Short mmCIF file of C-alpha atoms in Angstrom, two decimals:
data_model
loop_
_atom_site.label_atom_id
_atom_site.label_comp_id
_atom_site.label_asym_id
_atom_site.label_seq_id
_atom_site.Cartn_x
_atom_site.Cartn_y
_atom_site.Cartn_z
CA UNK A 58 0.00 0.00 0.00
CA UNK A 59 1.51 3.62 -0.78
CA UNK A 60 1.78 6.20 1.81
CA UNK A 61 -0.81 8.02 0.40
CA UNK A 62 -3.66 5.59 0.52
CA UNK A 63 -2.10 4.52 4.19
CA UNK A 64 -2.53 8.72 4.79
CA UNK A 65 -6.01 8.33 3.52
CA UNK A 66 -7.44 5.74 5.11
CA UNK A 67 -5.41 7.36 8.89
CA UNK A 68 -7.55 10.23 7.85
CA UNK A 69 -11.22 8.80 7.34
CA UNK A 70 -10.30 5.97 10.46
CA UNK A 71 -13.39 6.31 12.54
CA UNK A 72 -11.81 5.47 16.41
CA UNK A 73 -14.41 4.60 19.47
CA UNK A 74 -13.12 7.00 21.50
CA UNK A 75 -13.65 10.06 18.95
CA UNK A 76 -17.69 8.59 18.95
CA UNK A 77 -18.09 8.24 22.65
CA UNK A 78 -17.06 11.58 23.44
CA UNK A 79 -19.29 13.15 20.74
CA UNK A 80 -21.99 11.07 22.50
CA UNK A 81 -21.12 12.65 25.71
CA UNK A 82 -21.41 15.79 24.40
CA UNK A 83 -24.71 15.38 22.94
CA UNK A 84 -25.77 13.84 26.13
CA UNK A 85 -24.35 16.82 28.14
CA UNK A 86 -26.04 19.29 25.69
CA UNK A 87 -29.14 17.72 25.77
CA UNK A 88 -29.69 17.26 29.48
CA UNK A 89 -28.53 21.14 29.86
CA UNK A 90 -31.46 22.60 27.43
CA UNK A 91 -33.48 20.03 29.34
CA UNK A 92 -36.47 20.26 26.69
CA UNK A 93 -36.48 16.63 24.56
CA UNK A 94 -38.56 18.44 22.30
CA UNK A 95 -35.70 20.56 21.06
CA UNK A 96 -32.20 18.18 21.37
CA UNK A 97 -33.46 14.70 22.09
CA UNK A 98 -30.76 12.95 24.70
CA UNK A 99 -28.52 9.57 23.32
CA UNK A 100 -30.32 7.54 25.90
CA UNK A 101 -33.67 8.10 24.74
CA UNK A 102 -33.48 7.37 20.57
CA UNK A 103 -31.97 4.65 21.98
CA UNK A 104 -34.93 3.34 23.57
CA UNK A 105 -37.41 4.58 21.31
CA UNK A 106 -34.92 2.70 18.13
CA UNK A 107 -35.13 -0.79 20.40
CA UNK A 108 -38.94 0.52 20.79
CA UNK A 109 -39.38 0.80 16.64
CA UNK A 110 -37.36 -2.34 15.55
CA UNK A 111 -40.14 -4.19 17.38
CA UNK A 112 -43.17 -3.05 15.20
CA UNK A 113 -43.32 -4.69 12.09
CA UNK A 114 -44.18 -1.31 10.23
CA UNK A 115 -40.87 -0.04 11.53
CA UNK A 116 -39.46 -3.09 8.91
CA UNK A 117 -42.20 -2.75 6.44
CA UNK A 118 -40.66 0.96 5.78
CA UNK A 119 -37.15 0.26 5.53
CA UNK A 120 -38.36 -2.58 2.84
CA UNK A 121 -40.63 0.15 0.94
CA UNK A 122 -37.95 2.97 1.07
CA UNK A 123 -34.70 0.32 0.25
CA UNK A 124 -36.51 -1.33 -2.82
CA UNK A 125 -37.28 2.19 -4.36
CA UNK A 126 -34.11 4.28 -3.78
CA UNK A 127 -31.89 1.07 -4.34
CA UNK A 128 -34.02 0.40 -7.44
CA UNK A 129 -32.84 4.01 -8.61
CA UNK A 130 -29.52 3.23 -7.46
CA UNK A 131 -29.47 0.50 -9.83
CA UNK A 132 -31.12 1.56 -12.67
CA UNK A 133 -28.63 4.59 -12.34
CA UNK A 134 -25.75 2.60 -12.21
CA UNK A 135 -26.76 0.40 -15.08
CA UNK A 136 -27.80 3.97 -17.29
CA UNK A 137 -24.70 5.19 -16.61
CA UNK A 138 -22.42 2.73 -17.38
CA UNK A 139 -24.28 2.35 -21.12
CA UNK A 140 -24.32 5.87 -21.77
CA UNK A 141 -20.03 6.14 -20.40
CA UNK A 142 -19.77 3.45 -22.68
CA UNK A 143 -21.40 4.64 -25.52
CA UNK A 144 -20.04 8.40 -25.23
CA UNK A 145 -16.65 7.10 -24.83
CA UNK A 146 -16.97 5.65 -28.43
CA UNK A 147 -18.99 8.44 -30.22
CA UNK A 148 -18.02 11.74 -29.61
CA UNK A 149 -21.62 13.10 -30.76
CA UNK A 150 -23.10 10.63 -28.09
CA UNK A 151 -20.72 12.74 -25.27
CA UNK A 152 -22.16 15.78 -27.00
CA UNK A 153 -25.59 14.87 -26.81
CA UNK A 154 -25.03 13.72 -23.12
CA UNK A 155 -23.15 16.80 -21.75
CA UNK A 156 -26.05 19.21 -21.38
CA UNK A 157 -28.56 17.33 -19.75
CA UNK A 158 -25.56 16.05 -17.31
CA UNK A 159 -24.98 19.26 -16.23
CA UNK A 160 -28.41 20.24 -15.71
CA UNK A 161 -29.08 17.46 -14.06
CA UNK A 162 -26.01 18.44 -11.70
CA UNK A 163 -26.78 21.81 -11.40
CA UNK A 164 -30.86 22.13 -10.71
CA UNK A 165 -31.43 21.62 -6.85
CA UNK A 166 -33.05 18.51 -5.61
CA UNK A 167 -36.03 20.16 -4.51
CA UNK A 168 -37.02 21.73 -7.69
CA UNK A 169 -37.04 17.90 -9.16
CA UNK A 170 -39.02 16.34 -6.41
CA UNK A 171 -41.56 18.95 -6.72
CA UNK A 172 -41.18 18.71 -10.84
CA UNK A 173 -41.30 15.12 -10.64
CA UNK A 174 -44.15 14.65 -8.36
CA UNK A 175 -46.70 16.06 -10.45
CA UNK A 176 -45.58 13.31 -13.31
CA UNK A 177 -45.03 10.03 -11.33
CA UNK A 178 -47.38 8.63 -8.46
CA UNK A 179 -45.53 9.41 -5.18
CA UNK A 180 -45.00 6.31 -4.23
CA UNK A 181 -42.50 5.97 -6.76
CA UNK A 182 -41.00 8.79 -6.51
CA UNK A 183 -37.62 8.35 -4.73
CA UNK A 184 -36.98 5.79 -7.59
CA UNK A 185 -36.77 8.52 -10.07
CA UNK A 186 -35.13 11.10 -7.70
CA UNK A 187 -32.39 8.40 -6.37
CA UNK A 188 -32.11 7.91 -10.20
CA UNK A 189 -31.52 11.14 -11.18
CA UNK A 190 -29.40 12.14 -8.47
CA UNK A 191 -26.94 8.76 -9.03
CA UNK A 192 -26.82 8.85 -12.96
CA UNK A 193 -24.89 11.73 -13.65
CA UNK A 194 -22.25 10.53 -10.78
CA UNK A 195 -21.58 7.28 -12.09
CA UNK A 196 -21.87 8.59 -16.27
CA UNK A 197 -18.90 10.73 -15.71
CA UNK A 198 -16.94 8.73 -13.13
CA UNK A 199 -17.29 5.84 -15.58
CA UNK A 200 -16.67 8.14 -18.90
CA UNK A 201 -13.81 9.71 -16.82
CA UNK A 202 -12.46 6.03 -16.27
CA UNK A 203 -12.77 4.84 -19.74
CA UNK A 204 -10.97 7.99 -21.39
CA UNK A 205 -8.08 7.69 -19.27
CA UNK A 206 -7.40 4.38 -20.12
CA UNK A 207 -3.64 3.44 -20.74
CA UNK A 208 -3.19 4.04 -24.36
CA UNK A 209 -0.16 1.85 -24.30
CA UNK A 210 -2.58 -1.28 -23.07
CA UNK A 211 -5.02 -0.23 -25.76
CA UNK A 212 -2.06 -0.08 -28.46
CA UNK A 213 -1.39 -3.72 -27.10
CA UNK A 214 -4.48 -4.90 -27.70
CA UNK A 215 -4.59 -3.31 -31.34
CA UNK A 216 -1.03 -5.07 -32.35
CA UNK A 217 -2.25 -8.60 -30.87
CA UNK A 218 -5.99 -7.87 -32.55
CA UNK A 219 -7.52 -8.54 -28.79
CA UNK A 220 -11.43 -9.08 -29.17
CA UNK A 221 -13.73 -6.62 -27.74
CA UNK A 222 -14.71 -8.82 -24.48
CA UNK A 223 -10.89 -9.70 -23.59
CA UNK A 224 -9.98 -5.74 -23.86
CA UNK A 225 -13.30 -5.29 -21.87
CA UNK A 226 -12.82 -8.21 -19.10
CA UNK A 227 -8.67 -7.19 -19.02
CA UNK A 228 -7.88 -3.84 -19.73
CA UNK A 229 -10.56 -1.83 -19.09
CA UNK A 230 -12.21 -3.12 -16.15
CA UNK A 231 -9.22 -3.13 -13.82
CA UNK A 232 -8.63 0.90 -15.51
CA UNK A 233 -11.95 2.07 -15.20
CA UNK A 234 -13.49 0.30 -11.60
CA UNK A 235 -11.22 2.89 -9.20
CA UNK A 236 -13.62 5.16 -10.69
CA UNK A 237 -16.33 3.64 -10.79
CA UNK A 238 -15.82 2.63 -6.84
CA UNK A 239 -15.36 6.15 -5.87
CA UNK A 240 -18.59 6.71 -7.96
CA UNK A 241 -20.91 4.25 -6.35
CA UNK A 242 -19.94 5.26 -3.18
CA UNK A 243 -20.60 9.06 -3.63
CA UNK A 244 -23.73 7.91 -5.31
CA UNK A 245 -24.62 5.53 -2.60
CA UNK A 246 -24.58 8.49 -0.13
CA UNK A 247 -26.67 10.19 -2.09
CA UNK A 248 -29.15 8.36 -3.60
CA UNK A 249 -30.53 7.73 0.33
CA UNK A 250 -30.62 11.26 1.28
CA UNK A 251 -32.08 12.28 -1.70
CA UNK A 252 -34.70 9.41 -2.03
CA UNK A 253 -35.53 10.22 1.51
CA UNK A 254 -36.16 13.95 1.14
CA UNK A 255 -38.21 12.87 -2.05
CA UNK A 256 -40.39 10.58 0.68
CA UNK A 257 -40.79 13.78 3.03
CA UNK A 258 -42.32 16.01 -0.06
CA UNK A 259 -44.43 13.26 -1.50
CA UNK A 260 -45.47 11.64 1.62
CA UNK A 261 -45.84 7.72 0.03
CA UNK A 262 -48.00 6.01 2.25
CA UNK A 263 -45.99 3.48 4.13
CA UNK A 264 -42.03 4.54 3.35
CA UNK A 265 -39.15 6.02 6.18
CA UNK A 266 -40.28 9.53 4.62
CA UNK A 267 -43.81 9.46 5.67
CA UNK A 268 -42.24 8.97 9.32
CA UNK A 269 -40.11 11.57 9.40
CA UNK A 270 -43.06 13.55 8.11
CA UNK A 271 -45.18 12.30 10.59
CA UNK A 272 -42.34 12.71 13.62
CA UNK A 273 -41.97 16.64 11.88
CA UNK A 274 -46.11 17.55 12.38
CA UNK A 275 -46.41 15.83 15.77
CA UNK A 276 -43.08 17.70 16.59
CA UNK A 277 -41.74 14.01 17.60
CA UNK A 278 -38.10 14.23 17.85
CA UNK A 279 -37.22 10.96 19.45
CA UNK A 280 -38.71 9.29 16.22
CA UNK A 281 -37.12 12.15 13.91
CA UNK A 282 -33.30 11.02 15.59
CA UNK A 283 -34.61 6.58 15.78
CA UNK A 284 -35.32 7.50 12.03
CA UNK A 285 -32.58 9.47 11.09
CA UNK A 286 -30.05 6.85 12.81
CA UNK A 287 -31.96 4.07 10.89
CA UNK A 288 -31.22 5.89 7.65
CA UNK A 289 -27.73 6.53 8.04
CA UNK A 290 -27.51 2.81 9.44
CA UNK A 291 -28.91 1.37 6.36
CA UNK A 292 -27.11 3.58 3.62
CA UNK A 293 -23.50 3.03 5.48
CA UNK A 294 -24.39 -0.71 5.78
CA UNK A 295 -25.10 -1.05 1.92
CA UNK A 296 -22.49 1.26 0.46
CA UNK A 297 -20.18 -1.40 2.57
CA UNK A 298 -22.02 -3.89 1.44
CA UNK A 299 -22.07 -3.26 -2.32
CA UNK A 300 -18.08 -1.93 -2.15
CA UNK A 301 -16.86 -5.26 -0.89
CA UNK A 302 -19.33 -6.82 -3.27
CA UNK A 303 -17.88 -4.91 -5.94
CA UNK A 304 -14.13 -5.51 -5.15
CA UNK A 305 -14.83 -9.38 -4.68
CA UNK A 306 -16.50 -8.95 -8.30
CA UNK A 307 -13.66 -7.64 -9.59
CA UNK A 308 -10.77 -9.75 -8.16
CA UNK A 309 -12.70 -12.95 -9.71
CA UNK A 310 -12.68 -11.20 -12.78
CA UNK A 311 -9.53 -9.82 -13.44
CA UNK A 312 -7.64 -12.53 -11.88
CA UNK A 313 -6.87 -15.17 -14.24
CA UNK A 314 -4.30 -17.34 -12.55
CA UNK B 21 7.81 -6.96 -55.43
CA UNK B 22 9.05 -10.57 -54.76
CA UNK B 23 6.77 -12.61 -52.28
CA UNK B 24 9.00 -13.03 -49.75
CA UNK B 25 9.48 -9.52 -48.69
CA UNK B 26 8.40 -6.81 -46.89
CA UNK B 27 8.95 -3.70 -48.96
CA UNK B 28 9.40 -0.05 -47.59
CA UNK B 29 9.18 2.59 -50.54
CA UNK B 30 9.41 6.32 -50.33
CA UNK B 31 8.39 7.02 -46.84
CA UNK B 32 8.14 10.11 -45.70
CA UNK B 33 6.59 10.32 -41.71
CA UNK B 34 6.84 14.39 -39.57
CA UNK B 35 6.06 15.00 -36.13
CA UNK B 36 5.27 18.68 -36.71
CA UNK B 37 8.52 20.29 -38.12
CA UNK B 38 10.61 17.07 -37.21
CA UNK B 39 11.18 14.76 -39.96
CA UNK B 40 11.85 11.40 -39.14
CA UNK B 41 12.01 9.77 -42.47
CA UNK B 42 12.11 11.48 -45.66
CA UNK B 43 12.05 9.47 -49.08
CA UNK B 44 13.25 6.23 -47.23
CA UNK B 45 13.42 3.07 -48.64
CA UNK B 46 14.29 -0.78 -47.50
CA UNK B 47 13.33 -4.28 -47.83
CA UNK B 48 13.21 -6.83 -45.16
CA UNK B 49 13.64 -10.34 -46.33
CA UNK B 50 10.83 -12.84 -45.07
CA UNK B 51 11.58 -15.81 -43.03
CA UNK B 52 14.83 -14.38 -41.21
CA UNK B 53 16.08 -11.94 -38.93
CA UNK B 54 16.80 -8.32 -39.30
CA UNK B 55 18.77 -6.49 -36.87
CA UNK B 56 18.56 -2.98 -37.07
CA UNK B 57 20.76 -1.08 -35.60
CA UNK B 58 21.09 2.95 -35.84
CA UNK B 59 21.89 5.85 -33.23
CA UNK B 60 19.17 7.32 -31.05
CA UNK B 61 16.75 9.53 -32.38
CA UNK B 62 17.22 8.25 -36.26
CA UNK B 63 13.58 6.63 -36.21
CA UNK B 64 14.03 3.04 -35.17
CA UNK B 65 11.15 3.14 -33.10
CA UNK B 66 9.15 5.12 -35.24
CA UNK B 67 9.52 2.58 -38.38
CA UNK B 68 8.55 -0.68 -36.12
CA UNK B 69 5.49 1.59 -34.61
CA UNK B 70 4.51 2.01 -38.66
CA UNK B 71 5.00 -1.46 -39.83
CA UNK B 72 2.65 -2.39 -36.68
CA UNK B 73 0.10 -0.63 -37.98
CA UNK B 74 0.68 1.77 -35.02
CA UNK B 75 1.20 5.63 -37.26
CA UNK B 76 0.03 6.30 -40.48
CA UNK B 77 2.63 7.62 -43.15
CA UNK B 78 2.73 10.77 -44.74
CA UNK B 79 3.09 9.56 -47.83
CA UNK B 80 5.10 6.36 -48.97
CA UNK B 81 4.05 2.47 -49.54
CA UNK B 82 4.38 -0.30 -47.43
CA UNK B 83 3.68 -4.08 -49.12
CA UNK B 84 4.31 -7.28 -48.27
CA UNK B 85 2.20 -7.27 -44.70
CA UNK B 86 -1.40 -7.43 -45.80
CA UNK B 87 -3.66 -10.51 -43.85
CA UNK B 88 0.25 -11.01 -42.00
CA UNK B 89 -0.69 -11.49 -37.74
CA UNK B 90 1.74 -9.13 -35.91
CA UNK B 91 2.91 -9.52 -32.31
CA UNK B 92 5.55 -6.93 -31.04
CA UNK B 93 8.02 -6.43 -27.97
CA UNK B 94 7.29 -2.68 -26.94
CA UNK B 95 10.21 -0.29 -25.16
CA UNK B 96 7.83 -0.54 -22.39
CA UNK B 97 6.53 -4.19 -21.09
CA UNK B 98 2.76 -3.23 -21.52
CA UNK B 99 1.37 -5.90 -19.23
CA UNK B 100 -1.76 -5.90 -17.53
CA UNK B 101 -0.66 -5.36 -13.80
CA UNK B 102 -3.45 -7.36 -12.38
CA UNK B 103 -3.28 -10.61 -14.58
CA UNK B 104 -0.59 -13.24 -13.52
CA UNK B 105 2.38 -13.64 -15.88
CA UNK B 106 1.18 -16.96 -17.25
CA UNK B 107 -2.05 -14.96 -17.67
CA UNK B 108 -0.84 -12.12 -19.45
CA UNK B 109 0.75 -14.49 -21.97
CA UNK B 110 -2.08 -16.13 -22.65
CA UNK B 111 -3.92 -13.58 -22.95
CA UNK B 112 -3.03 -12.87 -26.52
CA UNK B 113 -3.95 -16.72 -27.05
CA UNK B 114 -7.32 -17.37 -28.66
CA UNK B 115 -10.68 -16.23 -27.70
CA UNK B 116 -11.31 -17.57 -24.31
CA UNK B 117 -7.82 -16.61 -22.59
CA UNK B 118 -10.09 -16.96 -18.92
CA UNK B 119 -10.47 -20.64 -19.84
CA UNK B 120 -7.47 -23.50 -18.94
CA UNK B 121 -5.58 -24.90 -21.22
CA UNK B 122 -3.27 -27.70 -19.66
CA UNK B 123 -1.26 -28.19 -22.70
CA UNK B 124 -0.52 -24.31 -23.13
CA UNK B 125 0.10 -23.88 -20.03
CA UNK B 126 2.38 -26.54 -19.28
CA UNK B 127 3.83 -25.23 -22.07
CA UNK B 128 4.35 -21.65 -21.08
CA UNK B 129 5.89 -23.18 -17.61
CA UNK B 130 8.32 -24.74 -19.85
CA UNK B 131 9.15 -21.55 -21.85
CA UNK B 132 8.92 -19.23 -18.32
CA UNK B 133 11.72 -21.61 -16.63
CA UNK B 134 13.90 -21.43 -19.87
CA UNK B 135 14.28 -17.36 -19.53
CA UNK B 136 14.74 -18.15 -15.83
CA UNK B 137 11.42 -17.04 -14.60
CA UNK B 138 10.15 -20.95 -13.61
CA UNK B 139 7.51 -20.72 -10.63
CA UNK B 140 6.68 -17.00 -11.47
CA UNK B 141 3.87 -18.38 -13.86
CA UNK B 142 1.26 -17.17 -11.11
CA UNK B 143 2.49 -14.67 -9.68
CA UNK B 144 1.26 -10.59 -10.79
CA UNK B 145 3.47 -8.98 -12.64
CA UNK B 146 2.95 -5.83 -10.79
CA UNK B 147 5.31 -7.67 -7.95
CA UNK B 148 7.69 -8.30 -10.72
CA UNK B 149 11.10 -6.47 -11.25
CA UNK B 150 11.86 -4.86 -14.73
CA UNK B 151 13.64 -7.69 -15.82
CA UNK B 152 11.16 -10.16 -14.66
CA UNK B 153 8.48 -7.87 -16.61
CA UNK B 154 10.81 -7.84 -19.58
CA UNK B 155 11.08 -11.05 -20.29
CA UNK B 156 7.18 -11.89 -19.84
CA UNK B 157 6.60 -9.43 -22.36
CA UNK B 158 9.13 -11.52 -25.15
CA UNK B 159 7.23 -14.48 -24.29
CA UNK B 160 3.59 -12.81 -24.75
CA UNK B 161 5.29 -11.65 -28.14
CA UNK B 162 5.99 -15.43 -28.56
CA UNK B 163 3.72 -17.44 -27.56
CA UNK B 164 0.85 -15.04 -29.75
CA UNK B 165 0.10 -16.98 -33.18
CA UNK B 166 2.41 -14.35 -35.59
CA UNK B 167 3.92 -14.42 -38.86
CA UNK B 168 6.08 -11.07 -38.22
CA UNK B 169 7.27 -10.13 -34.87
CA UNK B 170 9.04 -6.86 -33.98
CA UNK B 171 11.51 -6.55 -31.49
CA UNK B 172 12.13 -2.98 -29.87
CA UNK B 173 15.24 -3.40 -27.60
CA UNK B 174 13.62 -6.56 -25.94
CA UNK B 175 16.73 -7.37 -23.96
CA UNK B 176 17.01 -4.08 -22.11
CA UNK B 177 17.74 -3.71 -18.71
CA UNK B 178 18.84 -7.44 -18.67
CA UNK B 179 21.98 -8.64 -16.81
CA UNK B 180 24.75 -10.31 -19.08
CA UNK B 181 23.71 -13.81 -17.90
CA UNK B 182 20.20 -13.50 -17.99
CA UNK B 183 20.57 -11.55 -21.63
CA UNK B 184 22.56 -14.98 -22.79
CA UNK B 185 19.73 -17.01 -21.73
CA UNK B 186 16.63 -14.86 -22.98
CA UNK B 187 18.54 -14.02 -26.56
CA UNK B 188 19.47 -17.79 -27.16
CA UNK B 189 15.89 -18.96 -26.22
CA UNK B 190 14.77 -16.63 -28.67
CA UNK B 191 16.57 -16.94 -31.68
CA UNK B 192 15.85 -21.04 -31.00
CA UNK B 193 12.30 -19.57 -31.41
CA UNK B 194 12.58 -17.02 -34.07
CA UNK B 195 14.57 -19.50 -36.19
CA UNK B 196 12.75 -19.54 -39.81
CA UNK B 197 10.41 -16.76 -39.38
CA UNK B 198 10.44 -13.04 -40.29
CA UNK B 199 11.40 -11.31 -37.52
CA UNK B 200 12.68 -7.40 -37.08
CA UNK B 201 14.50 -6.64 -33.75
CA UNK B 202 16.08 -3.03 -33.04
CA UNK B 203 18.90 -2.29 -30.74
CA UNK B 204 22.27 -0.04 -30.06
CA UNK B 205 23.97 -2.88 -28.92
CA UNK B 206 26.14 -4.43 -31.42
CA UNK B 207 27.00 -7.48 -29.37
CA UNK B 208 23.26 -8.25 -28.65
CA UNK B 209 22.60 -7.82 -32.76
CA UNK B 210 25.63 -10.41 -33.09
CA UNK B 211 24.05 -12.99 -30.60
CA UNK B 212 20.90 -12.95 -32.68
CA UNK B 213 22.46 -13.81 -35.80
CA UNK B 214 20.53 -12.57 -38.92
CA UNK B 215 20.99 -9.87 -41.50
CA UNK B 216 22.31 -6.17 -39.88
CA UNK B 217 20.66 -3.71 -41.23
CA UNK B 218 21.40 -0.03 -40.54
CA UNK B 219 19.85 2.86 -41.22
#
């Protein structure tokens, strides 16, 4: 491992102490105001999470909200690949692309739920908004990836006629997944908080936005923290998840021994 | 043009206001080795990239190479750091170079131990030295199915007892065939045997 990547990975090293004493001082802070209705203590999400995992519309939620915004995910990641692909070999395909990528980039979030909304049923909603939030991500992380691949390898390739699947499976892959990586897991991130703000402006009946909703009118914050926790538990769970999924994809692929 | 040649005729190739070859000429005899030898800078390089297909030409004509399979020895080792060495050879074999082949691969053991690399076959190649990378790149250029190989300085950065090894090995399996190798070393040209050509 270079000394960057060691440097890197010091830096983003999440110790136990470094949480417990930000849980201390939430703790502290909260028992000073004294008013759960403004900074909810540790102690209590904790109960009212062990409360929630009990009911089995706590479980039907996370299903409703992880099939939609990981269905967006998906779709996104599959979109984006094709379209890298394709723009990578016609230049009036990157043309065409361009535009609406930086559009798509540049228009808040808000202004699509709301835009969105009165085209698709709510209920599907965060699938479109996880969709469009994840697609340009992974289009130019993937585009970026194939363009900077080693012309030397791809001058190889040309003087021993390679077919199209071996320069695929061999030379590209292994050039163009760092990218891709860093892609997914930006787009990971995203895709959740997105999808969930799309829940809390179209209300589906049923999904994790429709609780936080809910926890916002009734001015519940124990449920808006259990909730938020849950969301930030599932999203770092799967981008973990679908990394080492990903890098045990890759080392099966590449690796021809 | 006779059949068994490969015939260079007025080329003329620029980089911008550098000329590399102006109005050049040669013929390369099929079936035997060329050694080419000339100083830095005088378009060695250059020539192999065009005869691989590699630059286009100004102007000039090239015959004798049409429907001929290439493989080439780079300057660089161009090897897929991921891929074992016994995988980056085969990967210029066939279509399925993911599937095993017993009888290659026994085979490429054989030819990895003769250029001193025996038990390397599965090892990366990004934990290989220079030389170690070297040499798997001659034996990708070997073991692909060709009728003309280049060679661009294939034993550099060898030591003197390793170069003995790798050059014999490969003029045993160059013997016959049309092969053009560049280098500045006059006693590596001499090992190879073959016609000296210089330019």
């Amino acid at each position: 491992m270079s000394s960057t990547t060691a440097n890197k990975k010091k830096k983003r090293t999440i110790r136990f102490w470094a949480v417990a004493v930000w849980l201390f001082v939430w703790q502290a802070v909260s028992v000073w105001i004294g008013q759960e209705i403004l900074l909810v203590s540790p102690v209590v999400v904790l109960e009212r999470l062990t409360g929630l995992v009990m009911e089995t519309e706590f479980w039907r939620s996370i299903g409703f909200s992880l099939v939609r915004i990981l269905g967006g995910f998906f779709l996104a990641a599959a979109a984006g690949i094709l379209a890298a692909g394709l723009s990578a070999k016609f230049e009036r395909i990157r043309e065409f692309f361009a535009p609406a990528v930086m559009v798509v980039k540049a228009v808040p979030v808000a202004s699509f739920i709301i835009l969105v909304l009165i085209w698709v049923p709510s209920r599907n909603l965060s699938v479109v908004i996880s969709f469009l939030m994840v697609f340009p991500i992974l289009y130019t992380n993937v585009l970026d990836g194939i363009l900077s691949t080693d012309p030397k390898l791809l001058e190889m390739a040309d003087v021993f006629a390679l077919p199209h699947a071996v320069r695929i499976r061999y030379i590209y892959v292994s050039q163009v997944l760092p990218f891709f990586r860093t892609g997914c897991s930006i787009g990971l991130g995203l895709c959740w908080k997105a999808g969930v703000a799309a829940e809390v402006i179209g209300i589906p009946d049923g999904s994790i936005g429709e609780k936080l909703y809910n926890a916002k009118v009734y001015l519940n914050t124990p449920d808006l923290f259990a909730w938020t926790v849950v969301i930030v538990l599932i999203s770092l769970l799967f981008e973990k998840l679908f990394l080492a999924m990903v890098d045990g994809a890759v080392i099966r692929l590449e690796r021809m021994r | 043009m006779e059949q068994g040649q490969i015939r260079i005729s007025h080329l003329s190739k620029s980089y911008g206001d550098h000329t590399v070859f102006e109005d050049f000429s040669a013929v390369f005899q099929k079936g035997q080795t060329t050694c080419m030898m000339a100083p830095s800078g005088a378009g060695k390089t250059t020539l192999l990239r065009i005869l691989a297909g590699l630059e286009k030409v100004d102007s000039g004509q090239i015959e004798g190479l049409e429907g001929l399979r290439i493989s080439m020895v780079f300057q660089e080792d161009r090897l897929c750091e991921n891929l074992s060495a016994s995988a980056n050879i085969r990967l210029v074999r066939g279509k399925k170079p993911w599937g095993r082949d017993k009888k290659l691969e026994a085979k490429i053991s054989k030819a990895m131990a003769a250029v001193g690399l025996g038990g390397c076959e599965d090892q990366p190649v990004r934990e290989f030295s220079g030389g170690m990378r070297q040499r798997t790149a001659l034996l990708r250029a070997l073991y692909s199915e060709w009728d003309v190989l280049f060679l661009d300085e294939p034993f550099k950065g060898l030591d003197e007892e390793t170069k003995e090894l790798v050059i014999e090995y490969t003029k045993k399996q160059c013997f016959g065939k049309t092969v053009i190798f560049v280098t500045h070393d006059r006693s590596e040209a001499g090992k190879m045997g073959g016609r000296l050509f210089k330019m």
